[in-house]
Short mmCIF file of C-alpha atoms and ligand atoms in Angstrom, two decimals:
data_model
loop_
_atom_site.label_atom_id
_atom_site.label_comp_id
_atom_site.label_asym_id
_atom_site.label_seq_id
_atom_site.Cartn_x
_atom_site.Cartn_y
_atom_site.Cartn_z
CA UNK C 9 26.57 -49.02 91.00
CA UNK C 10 26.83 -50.58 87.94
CA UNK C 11 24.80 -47.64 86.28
CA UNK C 12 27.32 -45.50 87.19
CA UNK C 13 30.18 -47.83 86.35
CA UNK C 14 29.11 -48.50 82.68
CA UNK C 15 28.96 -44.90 80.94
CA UNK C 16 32.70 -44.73 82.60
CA UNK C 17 34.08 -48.23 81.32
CA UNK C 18 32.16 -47.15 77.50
CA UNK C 19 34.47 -43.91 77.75
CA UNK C 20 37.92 -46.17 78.45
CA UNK C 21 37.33 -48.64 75.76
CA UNK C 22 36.53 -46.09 73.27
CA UNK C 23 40.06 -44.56 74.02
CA UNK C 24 41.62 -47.77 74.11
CA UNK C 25 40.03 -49.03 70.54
CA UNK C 26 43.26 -49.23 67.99
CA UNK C 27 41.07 -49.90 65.01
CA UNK C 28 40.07 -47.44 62.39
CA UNK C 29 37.26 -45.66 62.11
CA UNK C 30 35.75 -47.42 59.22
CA UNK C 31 36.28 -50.83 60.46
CA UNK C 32 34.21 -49.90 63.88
CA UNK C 33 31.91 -48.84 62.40
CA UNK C 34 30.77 -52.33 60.35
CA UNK C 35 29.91 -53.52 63.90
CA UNK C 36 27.53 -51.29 64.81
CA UNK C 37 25.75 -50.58 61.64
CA UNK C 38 25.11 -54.23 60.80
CA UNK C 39 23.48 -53.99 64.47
CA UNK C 40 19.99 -55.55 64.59
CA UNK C 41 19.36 -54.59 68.03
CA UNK C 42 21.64 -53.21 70.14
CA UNK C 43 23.82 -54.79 72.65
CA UNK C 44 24.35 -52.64 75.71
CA UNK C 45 27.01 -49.30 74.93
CA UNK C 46 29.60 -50.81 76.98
CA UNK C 47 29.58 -54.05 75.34
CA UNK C 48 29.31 -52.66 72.13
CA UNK C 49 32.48 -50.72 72.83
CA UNK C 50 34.76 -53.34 74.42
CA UNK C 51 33.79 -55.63 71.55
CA UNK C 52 35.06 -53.40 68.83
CA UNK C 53 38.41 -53.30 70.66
CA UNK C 54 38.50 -57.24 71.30
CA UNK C 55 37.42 -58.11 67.88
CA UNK C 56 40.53 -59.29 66.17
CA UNK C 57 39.29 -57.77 62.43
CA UNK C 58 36.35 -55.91 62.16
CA UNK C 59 36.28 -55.19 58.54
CA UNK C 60 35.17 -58.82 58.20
CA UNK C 61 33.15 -59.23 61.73
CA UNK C 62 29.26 -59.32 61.84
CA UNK C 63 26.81 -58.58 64.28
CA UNK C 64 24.04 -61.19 64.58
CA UNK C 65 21.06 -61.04 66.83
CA UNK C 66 18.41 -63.45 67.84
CA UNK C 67 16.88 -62.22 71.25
CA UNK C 68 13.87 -63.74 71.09
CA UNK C 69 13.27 -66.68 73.20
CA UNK C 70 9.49 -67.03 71.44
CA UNK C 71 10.98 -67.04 68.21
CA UNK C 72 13.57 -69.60 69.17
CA UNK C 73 10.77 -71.90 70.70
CA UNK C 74 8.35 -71.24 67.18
CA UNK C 75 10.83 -72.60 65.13
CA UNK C 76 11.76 -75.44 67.42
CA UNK C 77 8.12 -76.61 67.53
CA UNK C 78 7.75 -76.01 63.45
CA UNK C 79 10.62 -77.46 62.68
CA UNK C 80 11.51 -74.83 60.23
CA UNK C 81 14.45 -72.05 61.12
CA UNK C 82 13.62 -69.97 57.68
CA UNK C 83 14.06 -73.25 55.62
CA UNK C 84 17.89 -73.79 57.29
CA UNK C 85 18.41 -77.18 58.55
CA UNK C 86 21.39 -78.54 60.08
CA UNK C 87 22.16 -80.60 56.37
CA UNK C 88 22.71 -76.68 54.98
CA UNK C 89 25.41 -75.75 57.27
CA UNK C 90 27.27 -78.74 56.99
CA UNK C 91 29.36 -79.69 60.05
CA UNK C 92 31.70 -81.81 59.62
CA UNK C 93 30.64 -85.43 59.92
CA UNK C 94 31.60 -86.09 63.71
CA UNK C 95 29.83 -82.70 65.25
CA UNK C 96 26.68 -83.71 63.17
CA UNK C 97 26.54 -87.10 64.31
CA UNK C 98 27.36 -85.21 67.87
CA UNK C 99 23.92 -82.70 67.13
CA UNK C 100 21.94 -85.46 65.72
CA UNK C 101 22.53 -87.74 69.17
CA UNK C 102 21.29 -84.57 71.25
CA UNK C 103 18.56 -84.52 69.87
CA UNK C 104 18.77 -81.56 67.95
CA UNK C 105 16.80 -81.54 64.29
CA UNK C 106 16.50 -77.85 63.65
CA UNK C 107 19.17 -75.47 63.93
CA UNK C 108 17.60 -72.15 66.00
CA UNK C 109 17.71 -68.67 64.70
CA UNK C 110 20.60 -67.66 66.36
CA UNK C 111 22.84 -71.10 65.51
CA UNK C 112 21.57 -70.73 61.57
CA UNK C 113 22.82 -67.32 61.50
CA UNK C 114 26.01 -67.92 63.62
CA UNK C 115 27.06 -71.04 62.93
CA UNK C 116 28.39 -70.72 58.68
CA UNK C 117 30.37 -67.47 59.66
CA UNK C 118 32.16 -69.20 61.85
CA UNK C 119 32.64 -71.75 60.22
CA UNK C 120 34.29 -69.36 57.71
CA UNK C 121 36.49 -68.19 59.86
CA UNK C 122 35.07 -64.87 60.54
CA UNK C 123 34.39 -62.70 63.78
CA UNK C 124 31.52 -62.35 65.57
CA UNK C 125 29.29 -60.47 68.03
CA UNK C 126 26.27 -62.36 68.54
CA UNK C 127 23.21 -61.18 70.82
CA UNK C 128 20.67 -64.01 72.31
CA UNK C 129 19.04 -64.66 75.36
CA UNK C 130 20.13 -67.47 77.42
CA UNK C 131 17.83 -70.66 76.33
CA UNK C 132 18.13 -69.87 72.51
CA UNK C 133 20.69 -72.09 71.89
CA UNK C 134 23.98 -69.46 72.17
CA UNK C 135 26.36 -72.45 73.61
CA UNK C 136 25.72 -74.69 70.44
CA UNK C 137 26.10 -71.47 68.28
CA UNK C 138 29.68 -71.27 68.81
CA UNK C 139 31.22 -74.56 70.16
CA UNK C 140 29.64 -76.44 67.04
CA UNK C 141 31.35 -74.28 64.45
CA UNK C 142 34.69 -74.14 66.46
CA UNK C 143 34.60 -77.82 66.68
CA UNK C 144 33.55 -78.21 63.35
CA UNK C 145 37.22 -76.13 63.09
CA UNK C 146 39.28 -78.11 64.85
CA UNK C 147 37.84 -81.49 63.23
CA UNK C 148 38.95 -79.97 59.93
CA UNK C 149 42.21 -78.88 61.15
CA UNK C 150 43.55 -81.10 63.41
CA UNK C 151 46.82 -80.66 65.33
CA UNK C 152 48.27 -81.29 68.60
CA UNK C 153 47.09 -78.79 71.21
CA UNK C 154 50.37 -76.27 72.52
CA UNK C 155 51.77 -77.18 75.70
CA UNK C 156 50.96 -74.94 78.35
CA UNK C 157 48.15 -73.46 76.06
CA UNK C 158 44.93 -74.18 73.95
CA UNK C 159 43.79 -74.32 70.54
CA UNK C 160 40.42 -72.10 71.20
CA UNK C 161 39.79 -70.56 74.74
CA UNK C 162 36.69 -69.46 76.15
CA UNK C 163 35.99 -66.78 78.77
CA UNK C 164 33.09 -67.01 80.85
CA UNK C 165 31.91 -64.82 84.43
CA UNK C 166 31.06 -67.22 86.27
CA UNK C 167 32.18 -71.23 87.26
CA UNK C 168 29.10 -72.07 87.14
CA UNK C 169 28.97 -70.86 83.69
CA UNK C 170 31.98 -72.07 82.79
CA UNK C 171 31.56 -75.47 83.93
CA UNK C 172 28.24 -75.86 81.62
CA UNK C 173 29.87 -74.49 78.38
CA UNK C 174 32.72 -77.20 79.33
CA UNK C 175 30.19 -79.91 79.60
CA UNK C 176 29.11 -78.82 76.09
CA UNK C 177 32.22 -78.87 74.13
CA UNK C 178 32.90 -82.57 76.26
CA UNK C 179 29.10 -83.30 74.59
CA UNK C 180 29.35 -82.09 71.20
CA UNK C 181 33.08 -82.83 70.88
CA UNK C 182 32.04 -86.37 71.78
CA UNK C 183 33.38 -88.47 68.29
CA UNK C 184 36.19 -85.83 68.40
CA UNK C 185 39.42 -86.68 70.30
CA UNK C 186 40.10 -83.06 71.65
CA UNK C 187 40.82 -81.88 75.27
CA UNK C 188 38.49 -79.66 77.47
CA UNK C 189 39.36 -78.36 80.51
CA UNK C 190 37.51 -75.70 82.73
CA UNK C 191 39.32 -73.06 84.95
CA UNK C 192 38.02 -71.40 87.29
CA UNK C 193 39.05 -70.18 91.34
CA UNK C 194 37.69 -71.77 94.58
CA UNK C 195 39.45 -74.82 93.82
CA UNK C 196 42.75 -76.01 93.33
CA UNK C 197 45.18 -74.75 90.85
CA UNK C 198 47.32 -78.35 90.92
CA UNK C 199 44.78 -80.13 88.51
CA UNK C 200 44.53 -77.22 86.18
CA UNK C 201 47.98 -76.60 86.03
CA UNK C 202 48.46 -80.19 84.86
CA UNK C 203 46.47 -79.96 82.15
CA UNK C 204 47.58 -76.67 80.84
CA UNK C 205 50.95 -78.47 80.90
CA UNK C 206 50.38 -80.64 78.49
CA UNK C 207 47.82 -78.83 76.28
CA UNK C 208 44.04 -78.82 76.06
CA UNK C 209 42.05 -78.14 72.74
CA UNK C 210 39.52 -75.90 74.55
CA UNK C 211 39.90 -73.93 77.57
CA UNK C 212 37.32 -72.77 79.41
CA UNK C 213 38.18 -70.36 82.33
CA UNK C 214 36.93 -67.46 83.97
CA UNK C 215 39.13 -64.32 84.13
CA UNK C 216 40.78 -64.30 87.56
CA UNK C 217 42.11 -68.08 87.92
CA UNK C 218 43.04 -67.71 84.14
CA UNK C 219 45.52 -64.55 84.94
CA UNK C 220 46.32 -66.14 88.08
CA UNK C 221 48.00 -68.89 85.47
CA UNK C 222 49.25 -66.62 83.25
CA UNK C 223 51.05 -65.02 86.29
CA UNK C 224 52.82 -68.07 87.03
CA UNK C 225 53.90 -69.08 83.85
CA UNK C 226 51.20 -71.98 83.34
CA UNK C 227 49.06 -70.74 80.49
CA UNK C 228 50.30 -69.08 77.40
CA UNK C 229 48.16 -68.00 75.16
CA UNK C 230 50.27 -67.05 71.83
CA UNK C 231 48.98 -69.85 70.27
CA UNK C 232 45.74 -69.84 71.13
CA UNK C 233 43.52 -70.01 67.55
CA UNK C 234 39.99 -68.69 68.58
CA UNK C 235 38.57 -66.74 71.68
CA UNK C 236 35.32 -66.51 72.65
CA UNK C 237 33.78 -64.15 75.66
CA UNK C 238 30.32 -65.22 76.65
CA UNK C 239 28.46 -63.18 78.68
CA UNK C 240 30.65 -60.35 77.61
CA UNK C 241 27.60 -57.74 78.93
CA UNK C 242 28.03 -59.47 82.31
CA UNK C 243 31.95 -59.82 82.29
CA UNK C 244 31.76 -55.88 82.11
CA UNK C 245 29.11 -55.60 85.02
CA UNK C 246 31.11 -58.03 87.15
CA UNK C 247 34.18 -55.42 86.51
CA UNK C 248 36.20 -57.82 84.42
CA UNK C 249 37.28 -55.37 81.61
CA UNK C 250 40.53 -55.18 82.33
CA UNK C 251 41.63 -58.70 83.11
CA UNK C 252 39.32 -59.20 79.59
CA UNK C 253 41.85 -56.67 78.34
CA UNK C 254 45.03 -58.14 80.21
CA UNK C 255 44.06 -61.69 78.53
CA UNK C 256 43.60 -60.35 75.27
CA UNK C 257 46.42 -58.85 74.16
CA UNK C 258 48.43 -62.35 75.04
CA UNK C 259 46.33 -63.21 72.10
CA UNK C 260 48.10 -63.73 68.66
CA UNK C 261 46.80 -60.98 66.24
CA UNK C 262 45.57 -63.43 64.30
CA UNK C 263 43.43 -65.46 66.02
CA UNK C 264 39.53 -65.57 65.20
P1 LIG O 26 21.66 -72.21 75.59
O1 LIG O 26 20.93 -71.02 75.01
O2 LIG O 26 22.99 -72.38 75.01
O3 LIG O 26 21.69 -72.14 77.10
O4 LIG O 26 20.83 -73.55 75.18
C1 LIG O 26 19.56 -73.81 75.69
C2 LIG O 26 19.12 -75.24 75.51
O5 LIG O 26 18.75 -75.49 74.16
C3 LIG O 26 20.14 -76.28 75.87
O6 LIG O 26 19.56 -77.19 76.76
C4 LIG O 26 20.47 -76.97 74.56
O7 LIG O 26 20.70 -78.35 74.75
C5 LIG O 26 19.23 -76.74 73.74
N1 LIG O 26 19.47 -76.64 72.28
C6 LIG O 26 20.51 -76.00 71.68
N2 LIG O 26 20.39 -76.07 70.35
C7 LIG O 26 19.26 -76.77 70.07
C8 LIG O 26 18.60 -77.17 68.86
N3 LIG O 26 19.09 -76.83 67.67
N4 LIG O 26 17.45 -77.88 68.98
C9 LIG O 26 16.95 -78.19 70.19
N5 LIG O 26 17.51 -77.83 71.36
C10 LIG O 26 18.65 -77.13 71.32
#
């Protein structure tokens, strides 16, 4: 089913994608190995300014694990990147001493400000690749979080999912004073509502309980600074492209 689904959903987003020509096409020729069609295509038309995104890719599990064990990501170590003081003190208390392929290439274009579509397996260190930068972010631009909203917000498929890449922002955000909160359905709404209300730094949610929010006037998302969509080839096989696309242009233009 989801064979047949996928060439269909590719076809939509490609009519749906406002940008240019030219701009689209920096995102798939910097590809290094490509991401599925239909992910490809949706993240051309989520991608808030592809004339400065990048593609990076680090699928490799083995490769991750090699430069673990050697201690050596190409010669990058965490000191190169450099994190603000907190999030390394944060990274250092994990445990971590070498950055992995996918978090040496991520993490400094992030930390730039630019946008991203990054390709790794689960296990290569994907979570750290994005919440340390965006905490890195909000450490060196601290201000309150918007009522009813967040600061960065983070789409995920499943609760399960979403629960763990809350844990990690609680974890690395530890000598940070910022707000997490997860969102996600098969619970109740009362406890997330009250901390939309009075503002989180990072929001974590998965689609349906988010627009479920949004539908009764509990998240807004104007001011939201940075979305990220992990599992994006799985939020498209669970069918989630349009409440991906219903969340997204709530989005300031913007926003990272
Ligand atoms: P993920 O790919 O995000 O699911 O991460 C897989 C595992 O790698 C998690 O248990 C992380 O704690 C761990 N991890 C992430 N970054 C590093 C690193 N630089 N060094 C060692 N372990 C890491």
């Amino acid at each position: 089913r989801i064979a047949v689904q996928e060439p269909a959903i590719e076809v939509v987003a490609e009519e749906l994608v406002e940008t240019p020509e030219p701009a689209a096409k920096i995102v798939a020729e910097e590809m290094v190995e490509a991401p599925e069609p239909a992910t490809e295509a949706v993240a051309e038309e989520i991608i808030a300014r592809p004339e400065t995104a990048k593609v990076v890719a680090e699928t490799k599990i083995e490769e991750t694990n090699k430069a673990l064990e050697a201690k050596n990501t190409g010669g990058v170590t965490f000191a190169d990147l450099p994190l603000s003081v907190p999030v390394q003190e944060a990274v250092e208390k994990s445990g971590y001493e070498t950055p992995t392929p996918i978090q040496a290439k991520a993490i400094p274009l992030v930390m730039e400000g630019l946008d991203l579509l990054g390709i790794a397996q689960t296990g290569t260190g994907k979570t750290a690749a994005f919440a340390l930068p965006i905490l890195h972010r909000l450490a060196k631009d601290r201000r309150a979080a918007p009522r009813d909203g967040c600061r960065v917000l983070v789409l995920a498929p499943t609760r399960e999912l979403a629960a763990q890449i809350g844990a990690s922002f609680r974890d690395y955000g530890r000598h940070l004073r910022i707000e997490v909160a997860t969102i996600y359905g098969g619970v109740s709404p009362r406890a997330q509502r009250q901390a939309l209300a009075r503002g989180v730094d990072v929001l974590v949610a998965t689609p349906g309980r988010l627009i479920d929010h949004m539908g009764a006037g509990d998240a807004k998302l104007d001011k939201t600074e940075i979305l990220v969509i992990d599992e994006a080839d799985q939020m498209l096989d669970l069918g989630f492209v349009r409440d991906m696309r219903r969340i997204v242009s709530e989005l300031p233009p913007g926003r990272q």
